[in-house]
Amino acid sequence: MKVINSIIELKTIIGTLKKSGKMIGFVPTMGYLHEGHLSLINMSRQDNNITILSIFVNPTQFGPNEDFERYPRDFEGDLKKAEESGVDILFTPSSVEMYPKDFNTCIEVLGITDKLCGRSRTGHFKGVCTIVLKLFNIVEPNKAYFGQKDIQQAEVIKKMARDLNLTVDIITCPIVREKNGLAMSSRNVNMSNEERMAALILSKSLNEAVNMAVNGEVKTEKLREYLIKKIRSEKLADMDYVEILDAETLDYMETVKGRILLAVAVRFGKTRLIDNVIVEVK
Ligand code: AMP
């Protein structure tokens, strides 16, 4: 595995790979790698000749009161996991490499970013789109892999790719969970044992709401109320949002039908977690 932190150096290698017709798969991450990240790497390795993983804790996607400083980092551990999972090139640029002093551009996708995390985290998706487009331009991937765990992010990136005629294919991969149902996240390590136990309410209540929908409950508000009540029953849970939307458009619907998304964002202590389930309702 090659470890590269210079944009120019990476672009030179990419040029050579492209000339020899290699298919490039790309997995952008903020590091502190877990099985969720590794599943994206696996997918990329199956589909492409070369897999490039980036690790960059992108400051512009964190709000002023968010957890940029507390975001977990473990370069040595990540290096080992990336190497063991068969990554060909690990790109780990510094902040000054990505955002030199005179950097003055941002990418904003409108509409779809007005809801869910976009509503609670002002400017978050501007930061995400800017860094992802910049990374796409450096890596020139044929395919890029994103997790359903951050479903809105994957949809926003797809919209950006369509609107700006990018040639990269955006692939969404399933959520990887702990055995107890907790969706894997780098942020899980920041929670106490008590908070981690409390956080199980997310997957549990989402699954229960899915069962209600599958068993004939069609009223969105009924399902939403159930989720809210269930999550509120957990003392340590501080709710940000609970939404039930069309899984493709992320639009609100009064009665559920087709592929629906049940998505939640909840704080446990200082840690904000997101989770979701997509289900097909006949
Ligand atoms: P992050 O490092 O948290 O920014 O995540 C990098 C990529 O990994 C994103 O596309 C995430 O959606 C994806 N990801 C994070 N957690 C999981 C998970 N539990 N299962 C699948 N993909 C995930």
PDB file of C-alpha atoms and ligand atoms in Angstrom:
ATOM      1  CA  MET A   1       0.000   0.000   0.000  1.00  0.00           C
ATOM      2  CA  LYS A   2       1.289   3.429  -0.972  1.00  0.00           C
ATOM      3  CA  VAL A   3       0.673   6.223   1.549  1.00  0.00           C
ATOM      4  CA  ILE A   4       0.515   9.641  -0.086  1.00  0.00           C
ATOM      5  CA  ASN A   5      -0.176  13.074   1.349  1.00  0.00           C
ATOM      6  CA  SER A   6       0.653  15.303  -1.591  1.00  0.00           C
ATOM      7  CA  ILE A   7      -2.025  16.127  -4.188  1.00  0.00           C
ATOM      8  CA  ILE A   8       0.508  16.499  -7.008  1.00  0.00           C
ATOM      9  CA  GLU A   9       2.119  13.174  -6.229  1.00  0.00           C
ATOM     10  CA  LEU A  10      -1.257  11.422  -6.178  1.00  0.00           C
ATOM     11  CA  LYS A  11      -2.371  13.092  -9.428  1.00  0.00           C
ATOM     12  CA  THR A  12       0.814  11.883 -11.155  1.00  0.00           C
ATOM     13  CA  ILE A  13       0.135   8.292 -10.082  1.00  0.00           C
ATOM     14  CA  ILE A  14      -3.532   8.559 -11.092  1.00  0.00           C
ATOM     15  CA  GLY A  15      -2.441   9.816 -14.542  1.00  0.00           C
ATOM     16  CA  THR A  16      -0.340   6.688 -15.045  1.00  0.00           C
ATOM     17  CA  LEU A  17      -3.106   4.380 -13.784  1.00  0.00           C
ATOM     18  CA  LYS A  18      -5.657   6.001 -16.100  1.00  0.00           C
ATOM     19  CA  LYS A  19      -3.347   5.686 -19.096  1.00  0.00           C
ATOM     20  CA  SER A  20      -3.073   1.965 -18.479  1.00  0.00           C
ATOM     21  CA  GLY A  21      -6.887   1.692 -18.355  1.00  0.00           C
ATOM     22  CA  LYS A  22      -7.233   0.833 -14.665  1.00  0.00           C
ATOM     23  CA  MET A  23     -10.676   1.150 -13.039  1.00  0.00           C
ATOM     24  CA  ILE A  24     -10.359   3.233  -9.891  1.00  0.00           C
ATOM     25  CA  GLY A  25     -12.627   2.778  -6.876  1.00  0.00           C
ATOM     26  CA  PHE A  26     -12.614   5.474  -4.211  1.00  0.00           C
ATOM     27  CA  VAL A  27     -13.656   5.406  -0.534  1.00  0.00           C
ATOM     28  CA  PRO A  28     -13.563   8.829   1.155  1.00  0.00           C
ATOM     29  CA  THR A  29     -13.529   8.717   4.972  1.00  0.00           C
ATOM     30  CA  MET A  30     -12.594  10.706   8.055  1.00  0.00           C
ATOM     31  CA  GLY A  31     -10.673   7.754   9.491  1.00  0.00           C
ATOM     32  CA  TYR A  32     -10.882   5.925  12.811  1.00  0.00           C
ATOM     33  CA  LEU A  33     -11.731   2.982  10.601  1.00  0.00           C
ATOM     34  CA  HIS A  34     -14.281   0.334  11.564  1.00  0.00           C
ATOM     35  CA  GLU A  35     -16.100  -2.536   9.822  1.00  0.00           C
ATOM     36  CA  GLY A  36     -18.455  -0.080   8.115  1.00  0.00           C
ATOM     37  CA  HIS A  37     -15.545   1.602   6.321  1.00  0.00           C
ATOM     38  CA  LEU A  38     -13.990  -1.792   5.570  1.00  0.00           C
ATOM     39  CA  SER A  39     -17.212  -2.952   3.881  1.00  0.00           C
ATOM     40  CA  LEU A  40     -16.927  -0.021   1.451  1.00  0.00           C
ATOM     41  CA  ILE A  41     -13.295  -0.941   0.757  1.00  0.00           C
ATOM     42  CA  ASN A  42     -14.377  -4.553   0.083  1.00  0.00           C
ATOM     43  CA  MET A  43     -17.034  -3.435  -2.370  1.00  0.00           C
ATOM     44  CA  SER A  44     -14.542  -1.231  -4.156  1.00  0.00           C
ATOM     45  CA  ARG A  45     -12.000  -4.045  -4.394  1.00  0.00           C
ATOM     46  CA  GLN A  46     -14.616  -6.323  -5.955  1.00  0.00           C
ATOM     47  CA  ASP A  47     -15.580  -3.766  -8.622  1.00  0.00           C
ATOM     48  CA  ASN A  48     -12.260  -2.099  -9.523  1.00  0.00           C
ATOM     49  CA  ASN A  49      -8.576  -2.715 -10.273  1.00  0.00           C
ATOM     50  CA  ILE A  50      -7.345  -0.115  -7.806  1.00  0.00           C
ATOM     51  CA  THR A  51      -8.865   1.022  -4.505  1.00  0.00           C
ATOM     52  CA  ILE A  52      -7.997   4.410  -3.096  1.00  0.00           C
ATOM     53  CA  LEU A  53      -8.960   5.284   0.475  1.00  0.00           C
ATOM     54  CA  SER A  54      -8.779   8.845   1.738  1.00  0.00           C
ATOM     55  CA  ILE A  55      -8.611   9.833   5.381  1.00  0.00           C
ATOM     56  CA  PHE A  56      -9.203  13.505   6.057  1.00  0.00           C
ATOM     57  CA  VAL A  57     -11.104  14.983   8.999  1.00  0.00           C
ATOM     58  CA  ASN A  58     -12.625  17.806   7.001  1.00  0.00           C
ATOM     59  CA  PRO A  59     -12.878  20.932   9.180  1.00  0.00           C
ATOM     60  CA  THR A  60     -15.356  22.730   6.885  1.00  0.00           C
ATOM     61  CA  GLN A  61     -18.131  20.202   7.469  1.00  0.00           C
ATOM     62  CA  PHE A  62     -18.135  20.799  11.245  1.00  0.00           C
ATOM     63  CA  GLY A  63     -20.063  23.709  12.728  1.00  0.00           C
ATOM     64  CA  PRO A  64     -18.402  25.996  15.316  1.00  0.00           C
ATOM     65  CA  ASN A  65     -20.037  24.127  18.237  1.00  0.00           C
ATOM     66  CA  GLU A  66     -19.536  20.646  16.826  1.00  0.00           C
ATOM     67  CA  ASP A  67     -17.007  17.931  17.595  1.00  0.00           C
ATOM     68  CA  PHE A  68     -14.121  18.619  15.180  1.00  0.00           C
ATOM     69  CA  GLU A  69     -11.587  18.674  18.040  1.00  0.00           C
ATOM     70  CA  ARG A  70     -13.109  15.625  19.754  1.00  0.00           C
ATOM     71  CA  TYR A  71     -13.410  13.624  16.524  1.00  0.00           C
ATOM     72  CA  PRO A  72     -11.461  10.390  17.160  1.00  0.00           C
ATOM     73  CA  ARG A  73      -8.178   9.934  15.292  1.00  0.00           C
ATOM     74  CA  ASP A  74      -5.832   6.928  15.135  1.00  0.00           C
ATOM     75  CA  PHE A  75      -3.427   7.148  12.223  1.00  0.00           C
ATOM     76  CA  GLU A  76      -1.356   4.063  13.129  1.00  0.00           C
ATOM     77  CA  GLY A  77      -4.435   1.875  13.653  1.00  0.00           C
ATOM     78  CA  ASP A  78      -5.987   3.101  10.391  1.00  0.00           C
ATOM     79  CA  LEU A  79      -2.774   2.429   8.481  1.00  0.00           C
ATOM     80  CA  LYS A  80      -2.800  -1.183   9.641  1.00  0.00           C
ATOM     81  CA  LYS A  81      -6.504  -1.715   8.894  1.00  0.00           C
ATOM     82  CA  ALA A  82      -6.235  -0.113   5.460  1.00  0.00           C
ATOM     83  CA  GLU A  83      -3.223  -2.252   4.557  1.00  0.00           C
ATOM     84  CA  GLU A  84      -4.864  -5.453   5.833  1.00  0.00           C
ATOM     85  CA  SER A  85      -8.064  -4.778   3.917  1.00  0.00           C
ATOM     86  CA  GLY A  86      -6.207  -4.478   0.618  1.00  0.00           C
ATOM     87  CA  VAL A  87      -6.262  -0.733  -0.037  1.00  0.00           C
ATOM     88  CA  ASP A  88      -3.804   0.118  -2.857  1.00  0.00           C
ATOM     89  CA  ILE A  89      -3.342   3.809  -2.128  1.00  0.00           C
ATOM     90  CA  LEU A  90      -4.060   5.639   1.132  1.00  0.00           C
ATOM     91  CA  PHE A  91      -4.397   9.399   0.650  1.00  0.00           C
ATOM     92  CA  THR A  92      -3.930  11.363   3.875  1.00  0.00           C
ATOM     93  CA  PRO A  93      -3.589  15.035   2.974  1.00  0.00           C
ATOM     94  CA  SER A  94      -3.084  17.754   5.600  1.00  0.00           C
ATOM     95  CA  SER A  95      -5.515  20.645   6.056  1.00  0.00           C
ATOM     96  CA  VAL A  96      -3.124  23.111   4.401  1.00  0.00           C
ATOM     97  CA  GLU A  97      -2.729  20.763   1.448  1.00  0.00           C
ATOM     98  CA  MET A  98      -6.505  20.665   0.945  1.00  0.00           C
ATOM     99  CA  TYR A  99      -7.278  24.240   1.997  1.00  0.00           C
ATOM    100  CA  PRO A 100      -4.352  26.531   1.214  1.00  0.00           C
ATOM    101  CA  LYS A 101      -4.615  30.082   2.630  1.00  0.00           C
ATOM    102  CA  ASP A 102      -6.229  31.497  -0.519  1.00  0.00           C
ATOM    103  CA  PHE A 103      -8.835  28.704  -0.910  1.00  0.00           C
ATOM    104  CA  ASN A 104     -12.119  30.449  -1.650  1.00  0.00           C
ATOM    105  CA  THR A 105     -14.642  28.115  -3.283  1.00  0.00           C
ATOM    106  CA  CYS A 106     -17.607  26.179  -2.034  1.00  0.00           C
ATOM    107  CA  ILE A 107     -20.145  23.834  -3.559  1.00  0.00           C
ATOM    108  CA  GLU A 108     -23.735  23.959  -2.405  1.00  0.00           C
ATOM    109  CA  VAL A 109     -26.507  21.559  -3.374  1.00  0.00           C
ATOM    110  CA  LEU A 110     -29.871  23.193  -2.699  1.00  0.00           C
ATOM    111  CA  GLY A 111     -33.258  21.679  -1.793  1.00  0.00           C
ATOM    112  CA  ILE A 112     -32.340  18.209  -0.624  1.00  0.00           C
ATOM    113  CA  THR A 113     -30.053  19.758   2.021  1.00  0.00           C
ATOM    114  CA  ASP A 114     -32.928  21.688   3.682  1.00  0.00           C
ATOM    115  CA  LYS A 115     -34.026  18.711   5.787  1.00  0.00           C
ATOM    116  CA  LEU A 116     -32.666  16.064   8.182  1.00  0.00           C
ATOM    117  CA  CYS A 117     -28.993  16.734   9.038  1.00  0.00           C
ATOM    118  CA  GLY A 118     -28.884  19.685   6.644  1.00  0.00           C
ATOM    119  CA  ARG A 119     -31.437  21.476   8.802  1.00  0.00           C
ATOM    120  CA  SER A 120     -29.740  20.786  12.136  1.00  0.00           C
ATOM    121  CA  ARG A 121     -26.148  21.226  10.912  1.00  0.00           C
ATOM    122  CA  THR A 122     -25.975  24.539   9.059  1.00  0.00           C
ATOM    123  CA  GLY A 123     -23.296  24.514   6.361  1.00  0.00           C
ATOM    124  CA  HIS A 124     -22.490  20.832   6.909  1.00  0.00           C
ATOM    125  CA  PHE A 125     -23.293  19.675   3.375  1.00  0.00           C
ATOM    126  CA  LYS A 126     -21.532  22.676   1.840  1.00  0.00           C
ATOM    127  CA  GLY A 127     -18.377  21.417   3.544  1.00  0.00           C
ATOM    128  CA  VAL A 128     -19.078  17.827   2.492  1.00  0.00           C
ATOM    129  CA  CYS A 129     -19.769  18.658  -1.171  1.00  0.00           C
ATOM    130  CA  THR A 130     -16.753  20.929  -1.461  1.00  0.00           C
ATOM    131  CA  ILE A 131     -14.334  18.352  -0.094  1.00  0.00           C
ATOM    132  CA  VAL A 132     -15.897  15.436  -1.983  1.00  0.00           C
ATOM    133  CA  LEU A 133     -15.818  17.257  -5.324  1.00  0.00           C
ATOM    134  CA  LYS A 134     -12.224  18.295  -4.657  1.00  0.00           C
ATOM    135  CA  LEU A 135     -11.323  14.678  -3.832  1.00  0.00           C
ATOM    136  CA  PHE A 136     -13.140  13.432  -6.958  1.00  0.00           C
ATOM    137  CA  ASN A 137     -11.088  15.855  -9.062  1.00  0.00           C
ATOM    138  CA  ILE A 138      -7.867  14.618  -7.499  1.00  0.00           C
ATOM    139  CA  VAL A 139      -8.642  10.876  -7.552  1.00  0.00           C
ATOM    140  CA  GLU A 140     -10.745  10.758 -10.788  1.00  0.00           C
ATOM    141  CA  PRO A 141     -12.540   7.603  -9.628  1.00  0.00           C
ATOM    142  CA  ASN A 142     -14.765   5.485 -11.874  1.00  0.00           C
ATOM    143  CA  LYS A 143     -16.816   4.550  -8.815  1.00  0.00           C
ATOM    144  CA  ALA A 144     -17.078   6.053  -5.331  1.00  0.00           C
ATOM    145  CA  TYR A 145     -18.519   4.255  -2.311  1.00  0.00           C
ATOM    146  CA  PHE A 146     -20.669   5.819   0.410  1.00  0.00           C
ATOM    147  CA  GLY A 147     -22.546   4.255   3.330  1.00  0.00           C
ATOM    148  CA  GLN A 148     -26.319   4.228   3.762  1.00  0.00           C
ATOM    149  CA  LYS A 149     -25.492   5.127   7.361  1.00  0.00           C
ATOM    150  CA  ASP A 150     -25.159   8.725   6.067  1.00  0.00           C
ATOM    151  CA  ILE A 151     -28.064   8.348   3.652  1.00  0.00           C
ATOM    152  CA  GLN A 152     -28.615  12.077   3.107  1.00  0.00           C
ATOM    153  CA  GLN A 153     -24.924  12.544   2.347  1.00  0.00           C
ATOM    154  CA  ALA A 154     -25.068   9.769  -0.293  1.00  0.00           C
ATOM    155  CA  GLU A 155     -28.176  11.330  -1.881  1.00  0.00           C
ATOM    156  CA  VAL A 156     -26.678  14.836  -1.847  1.00  0.00           C
ATOM    157  CA  ILE A 157     -23.503  13.554  -3.526  1.00  0.00           C
ATOM    158  CA  LYS A 158     -25.598  11.737  -6.155  1.00  0.00           C
ATOM    159  CA  LYS A 159     -27.491  14.975  -6.833  1.00  0.00           C
ATOM    160  CA  MET A 160     -24.244  16.943  -7.114  1.00  0.00           C
ATOM    161  CA  ALA A 161     -22.881  14.317  -9.520  1.00  0.00           C
ATOM    162  CA  ARG A 162     -26.013  14.510 -11.700  1.00  0.00           C
ATOM    163  CA  ASP A 163     -26.250  18.310 -11.630  1.00  0.00           C
ATOM    164  CA  LEU A 164     -22.570  18.824 -12.453  1.00  0.00           C
ATOM    165  CA  ASN A 165     -22.322  15.978 -14.999  1.00  0.00           C
ATOM    166  CA  LEU A 166     -19.654  14.138 -13.062  1.00  0.00           C
ATOM    167  CA  THR A 167     -18.748  10.806 -14.646  1.00  0.00           C
ATOM    168  CA  VAL A 168     -18.210   8.972 -11.352  1.00  0.00           C
ATOM    169  CA  ASP A 169     -20.748   6.294 -10.315  1.00  0.00           C
ATOM    170  CA  ILE A 170     -21.920   6.785  -6.742  1.00  0.00           C
ATOM    171  CA  ILE A 171     -22.580   3.488  -4.972  1.00  0.00           C
ATOM    172  CA  THR A 172     -24.475   3.293  -1.671  1.00  0.00           C
ATOM    173  CA  CYS A 173     -23.505   0.392   0.611  1.00  0.00           C
ATOM    174  CA  PRO A 174     -25.583  -1.137   3.469  1.00  0.00           C
ATOM    175  CA  ILE A 175     -25.191  -0.100   7.121  1.00  0.00           C
ATOM    176  CA  VAL A 176     -22.838  -2.314   9.129  1.00  0.00           C
ATOM    177  CA  ARG A 177     -23.966  -2.789  12.732  1.00  0.00           C
ATOM    178  CA  GLU A 178     -22.572  -4.194  15.958  1.00  0.00           C
ATOM    179  CA  LYS A 179     -24.112  -7.546  16.967  1.00  0.00           C
ATOM    180  CA  ASN A 180     -26.396  -5.666  19.357  1.00  0.00           C
ATOM    181  CA  GLY A 181     -27.768  -3.491  16.525  1.00  0.00           C
ATOM    182  CA  LEU A 182     -25.830  -0.268  17.149  1.00  0.00           C
ATOM    183  CA  ALA A 183     -24.814   1.228  13.795  1.00  0.00           C
ATOM    184  CA  MET A 184     -21.020   1.381  13.644  1.00  0.00           C
ATOM    185  CA  SER A 185     -19.652   4.895  13.805  1.00  0.00           C
ATOM    186  CA  SER A 186     -16.271   6.407  14.597  1.00  0.00           C
ATOM    187  CA  ARG A 187     -18.094   8.544  17.161  1.00  0.00           C
ATOM    188  CA  ASN A 188     -19.279   5.516  19.196  1.00  0.00           C
ATOM    189  CA  VAL A 189     -15.941   5.494  21.020  1.00  0.00           C
ATOM    190  CA  ASN A 190     -16.729   8.909  22.510  1.00  0.00           C
ATOM    191  CA  MET A 191     -19.693   7.505  24.461  1.00  0.00           C
ATOM    192  CA  SER A 192     -19.632   6.028  27.966  1.00  0.00           C
ATOM    193  CA  ASN A 193     -20.810   2.419  28.414  1.00  0.00           C
ATOM    194  CA  GLU A 194     -24.088   3.725  29.750  1.00  0.00           C
ATOM    195  CA  GLU A 195     -24.585   5.961  26.709  1.00  0.00           C
ATOM    196  CA  ARG A 196     -23.723   3.104  24.349  1.00  0.00           C
ATOM    197  CA  MET A 197     -26.353   0.917  25.989  1.00  0.00           C
ATOM    198  CA  ALA A 198     -28.894   3.736  25.805  1.00  0.00           C
ATOM    199  CA  ALA A 199     -28.091   4.236  22.105  1.00  0.00           C
ATOM    200  CA  LEU A 200     -29.467   0.752  21.335  1.00  0.00           C
ATOM    201  CA  ILE A 201     -32.886   2.395  21.464  1.00  0.00           C
ATOM    202  CA  LEU A 202     -32.230   3.739  17.942  1.00  0.00           C
ATOM    203  CA  SER A 203     -31.984   0.452  16.041  1.00  0.00           C
ATOM    204  CA  LYS A 204     -34.564  -1.131  18.312  1.00  0.00           C
ATOM    205  CA  SER A 205     -37.232   1.517  17.785  1.00  0.00           C
ATOM    206  CA  LEU A 206     -36.478   1.789  14.044  1.00  0.00           C
ATOM    207  CA  ASN A 207     -36.998  -1.962  13.657  1.00  0.00           C
ATOM    208  CA  GLU A 208     -40.243  -1.800  15.600  1.00  0.00           C
ATOM    209  CA  ALA A 209     -41.539   1.026  13.427  1.00  0.00           C
ATOM    210  CA  VAL A 210     -40.576  -0.962  10.321  1.00  0.00           C
ATOM    211  CA  ASN A 211     -42.615  -3.899  11.648  1.00  0.00           C
ATOM    212  CA  MET A 212     -45.589  -1.598  12.188  1.00  0.00           C
ATOM    213  CA  ALA A 213     -45.319  -0.339   8.595  1.00  0.00           C
ATOM    214  CA  VAL A 214     -44.920  -3.836   7.168  1.00  0.00           C
ATOM    215  CA  ASN A 215     -47.937  -4.967   9.192  1.00  0.00           C
ATOM    216  CA  GLY A 216     -50.183  -2.332   7.695  1.00  0.00           C
ATOM    217  CA  GLU A 217     -49.689   0.992   9.527  1.00  0.00           C
ATOM    218  CA  VAL A 218     -49.751   3.467   6.640  1.00  0.00           C
ATOM    219  CA  LYS A 219     -50.011   6.781   8.493  1.00  0.00           C
ATOM    220  CA  THR A 220     -46.618   8.473   8.565  1.00  0.00           C
ATOM    221  CA  GLU A 221     -47.510  10.495  11.659  1.00  0.00           C
ATOM    222  CA  LYS A 222     -48.527   7.366  13.601  1.00  0.00           C
ATOM    223  CA  LEU A 223     -45.162   5.749  12.851  1.00  0.00           C
ATOM    224  CA  ARG A 224     -43.324   8.961  13.660  1.00  0.00           C
ATOM    225  CA  GLU A 225     -45.172   9.428  16.954  1.00  0.00           C
ATOM    226  CA  TYR A 226     -44.323   5.857  17.902  1.00  0.00           C
ATOM    227  CA  LEU A 227     -40.626   6.418  17.191  1.00  0.00           C
ATOM    228  CA  ILE A 228     -40.582   9.689  19.134  1.00  0.00           C
ATOM    229  CA  LYS A 229     -42.320   8.147  22.151  1.00  0.00           C
ATOM    230  CA  LYS A 230     -40.016   5.145  22.138  1.00  0.00           C
ATOM    231  CA  ILE A 231     -36.831   7.219  21.858  1.00  0.00           C
ATOM    232  CA  ARG A 232     -38.048   9.665  24.547  1.00  0.00           C
ATOM    233  CA  SER A 233     -38.568   6.715  26.880  1.00  0.00           C
ATOM    234  CA  GLU A 234     -34.773   6.435  27.038  1.00  0.00           C
ATOM    235  CA  LYS A 235     -33.617   8.959  29.637  1.00  0.00           C
ATOM    236  CA  LEU A 236     -30.195   9.614  28.079  1.00  0.00           C
ATOM    237  CA  ALA A 237     -31.603  10.264  24.598  1.00  0.00           C
ATOM    238  CA  ASP A 238     -31.829  13.896  23.507  1.00  0.00           C
ATOM    239  CA  MET A 239     -33.692  13.929  20.207  1.00  0.00           C
ATOM    240  CA  ASP A 240     -32.622  16.037  17.233  1.00  0.00           C
ATOM    241  CA  TYR A 241     -34.992  14.659  14.563  1.00  0.00           C
ATOM    242  CA  VAL A 242     -37.196  11.714  13.647  1.00  0.00           C
ATOM    243  CA  GLU A 243     -38.319  11.718  10.015  1.00  0.00           C
ATOM    244  CA  ILE A 244     -40.116   9.327   7.698  1.00  0.00           C
ATOM    245  CA  LEU A 245     -39.592  10.226   4.052  1.00  0.00           C
ATOM    246  CA  ASP A 246     -39.619   8.848   0.521  1.00  0.00           C
ATOM    247  CA  ALA A 247     -36.278   7.026   0.272  1.00  0.00           C
ATOM    248  CA  GLU A 248     -35.497   8.307  -3.252  1.00  0.00           C
ATOM    249  CA  THR A 249     -36.595  11.950  -3.127  1.00  0.00           C
ATOM    250  CA  LEU A 250     -36.410  12.486   0.652  1.00  0.00           C
ATOM    251  CA  ASP A 251     -39.831  14.136   0.305  1.00  0.00           C
ATOM    252  CA  TYR A 252     -42.459  14.034   3.049  1.00  0.00           C
ATOM    253  CA  MET A 253     -45.476  11.787   2.486  1.00  0.00           C
ATOM    254  CA  GLU A 254     -48.660  11.528   4.505  1.00  0.00           C
ATOM    255  CA  THR A 255     -49.109   7.804   3.956  1.00  0.00           C
ATOM    256  CA  VAL A 256     -46.213   5.448   3.468  1.00  0.00           C
ATOM    257  CA  LYS A 257     -45.818   3.568   0.189  1.00  0.00           C
ATOM    258  CA  GLY A 258     -42.908   2.226  -1.855  1.00  0.00           C
ATOM    259  CA  ARG A 259     -39.346   2.591  -0.551  1.00  0.00           C
ATOM    260  CA  ILE A 260     -39.514   4.614   2.644  1.00  0.00           C
ATOM    261  CA  LEU A 261     -36.734   5.965   4.820  1.00  0.00           C
ATOM    262  CA  LEU A 262     -37.034   6.127   8.607  1.00  0.00           C
ATOM    263  CA  ALA A 263     -34.217   8.343   9.853  1.00  0.00           C
ATOM    264  CA  VAL A 264     -33.246   9.566  13.316  1.00  0.00           C
ATOM    265  CA  ALA A 265     -30.612  11.812  14.864  1.00  0.00           C
ATOM    266  CA  VAL A 266     -30.238  11.686  18.642  1.00  0.00           C
ATOM    267  CA  ARG A 267     -27.663  12.952  21.133  1.00  0.00           C
ATOM    268  CA  PHE A 268     -26.329  10.767  23.921  1.00  0.00           C
ATOM    269  CA  GLY A 269     -24.307  13.061  26.152  1.00  0.00           C
ATOM    270  CA  LYS A 270     -22.016  15.032  23.836  1.00  0.00           C
ATOM    271  CA  THR A 271     -22.252  12.465  21.024  1.00  0.00           C
ATOM    272  CA  ARG A 272     -24.743  12.966  18.211  1.00  0.00           C
ATOM    273  CA  LEU A 273     -25.657   9.717  16.459  1.00  0.00           C
ATOM    274  CA  ILE A 274     -27.631   9.126  13.280  1.00  0.00           C
ATOM    275  CA  ASP A 275     -29.293   5.925  12.146  1.00  0.00           C
ATOM    276  CA  ASN A 276     -31.842   4.894   9.544  1.00  0.00           C
ATOM    277  CA  VAL A 277     -33.684   2.017   7.938  1.00  0.00           C
ATOM    278  CA  ILE A 278     -35.089   1.753   4.420  1.00  0.00           C
ATOM    279  CA  VAL A 279     -38.083  -0.499   3.892  1.00  0.00           C
ATOM    280  CA  GLU A 280     -40.303  -1.346   0.949  1.00  0.00           C
ATOM    281  CA  VAL A 281     -43.988  -0.920   1.809  1.00  0.00           C
ATOM    282  CA  LYS A 282     -46.470  -2.468  -0.630  1.00  0.00           C
TER     283      LYS A 282
HETATM  284  P1  AMP B   1     -16.960   8.778   7.957  1.00  0.00           P
HETATM  285  O1  AMP B   1     -15.534   8.393   8.141  1.00  0.00           O
HETATM  286  O2  AMP B   1     -17.797   8.601   9.174  1.00  0.00           O
HETATM  287  O3  AMP B   1     -17.114  10.122   7.289  1.00  0.00           O
HETATM  288  O4  AMP B   1     -17.563   7.731   6.931  1.00  0.00           O
HETATM  289  C1  AMP B   1     -16.956   7.459   5.702  1.00  0.00           C
HETATM  290  C2  AMP B   1     -17.882   6.598   4.875  1.00  0.00           C
HETATM  291  O5  AMP B   1     -18.160   5.401   5.575  1.00  0.00           O
HETATM  292  C3  AMP B   1     -19.237   7.281   4.624  1.00  0.00           C
HETATM  293  O6  AMP B   1     -19.651   7.019   3.301  1.00  0.00           O
HETATM  294  C4  AMP B   1     -20.130   6.641   5.631  1.00  0.00           C
HETATM  295  O7  AMP B   1     -21.494   6.616   5.255  1.00  0.00           O
HETATM  296  C5  AMP B   1     -19.567   5.222   5.659  1.00  0.00           C
HETATM  297  N1  AMP B   1     -19.947   4.566   6.910  1.00  0.00           N
HETATM  298  C6  AMP B   1     -19.787   5.042   8.175  1.00  0.00           C
HETATM  299  N2  AMP B   1     -20.317   4.187   9.071  1.00  0.00           N
HETATM  300  C7  AMP B   1     -20.827   3.151   8.367  1.00  0.00           C
HETATM  301  C8  AMP B   1     -21.515   1.940   8.708  1.00  0.00           C
HETATM  302  N3  AMP B   1     -21.790   1.635   9.973  1.00  0.00           N
HETATM  303  N4  AMP B   1     -21.882   1.112   7.710  1.00  0.00           N
HETATM  304  C9  AMP B   1     -21.617   1.413   6.418  1.00  0.00           C
HETATM  305  N5  AMP B   1     -20.971   2.534   6.017  1.00  0.00           N
HETATM  306  C10 AMP B   1     -20.589   3.394   6.976  1.00  0.00           C
END
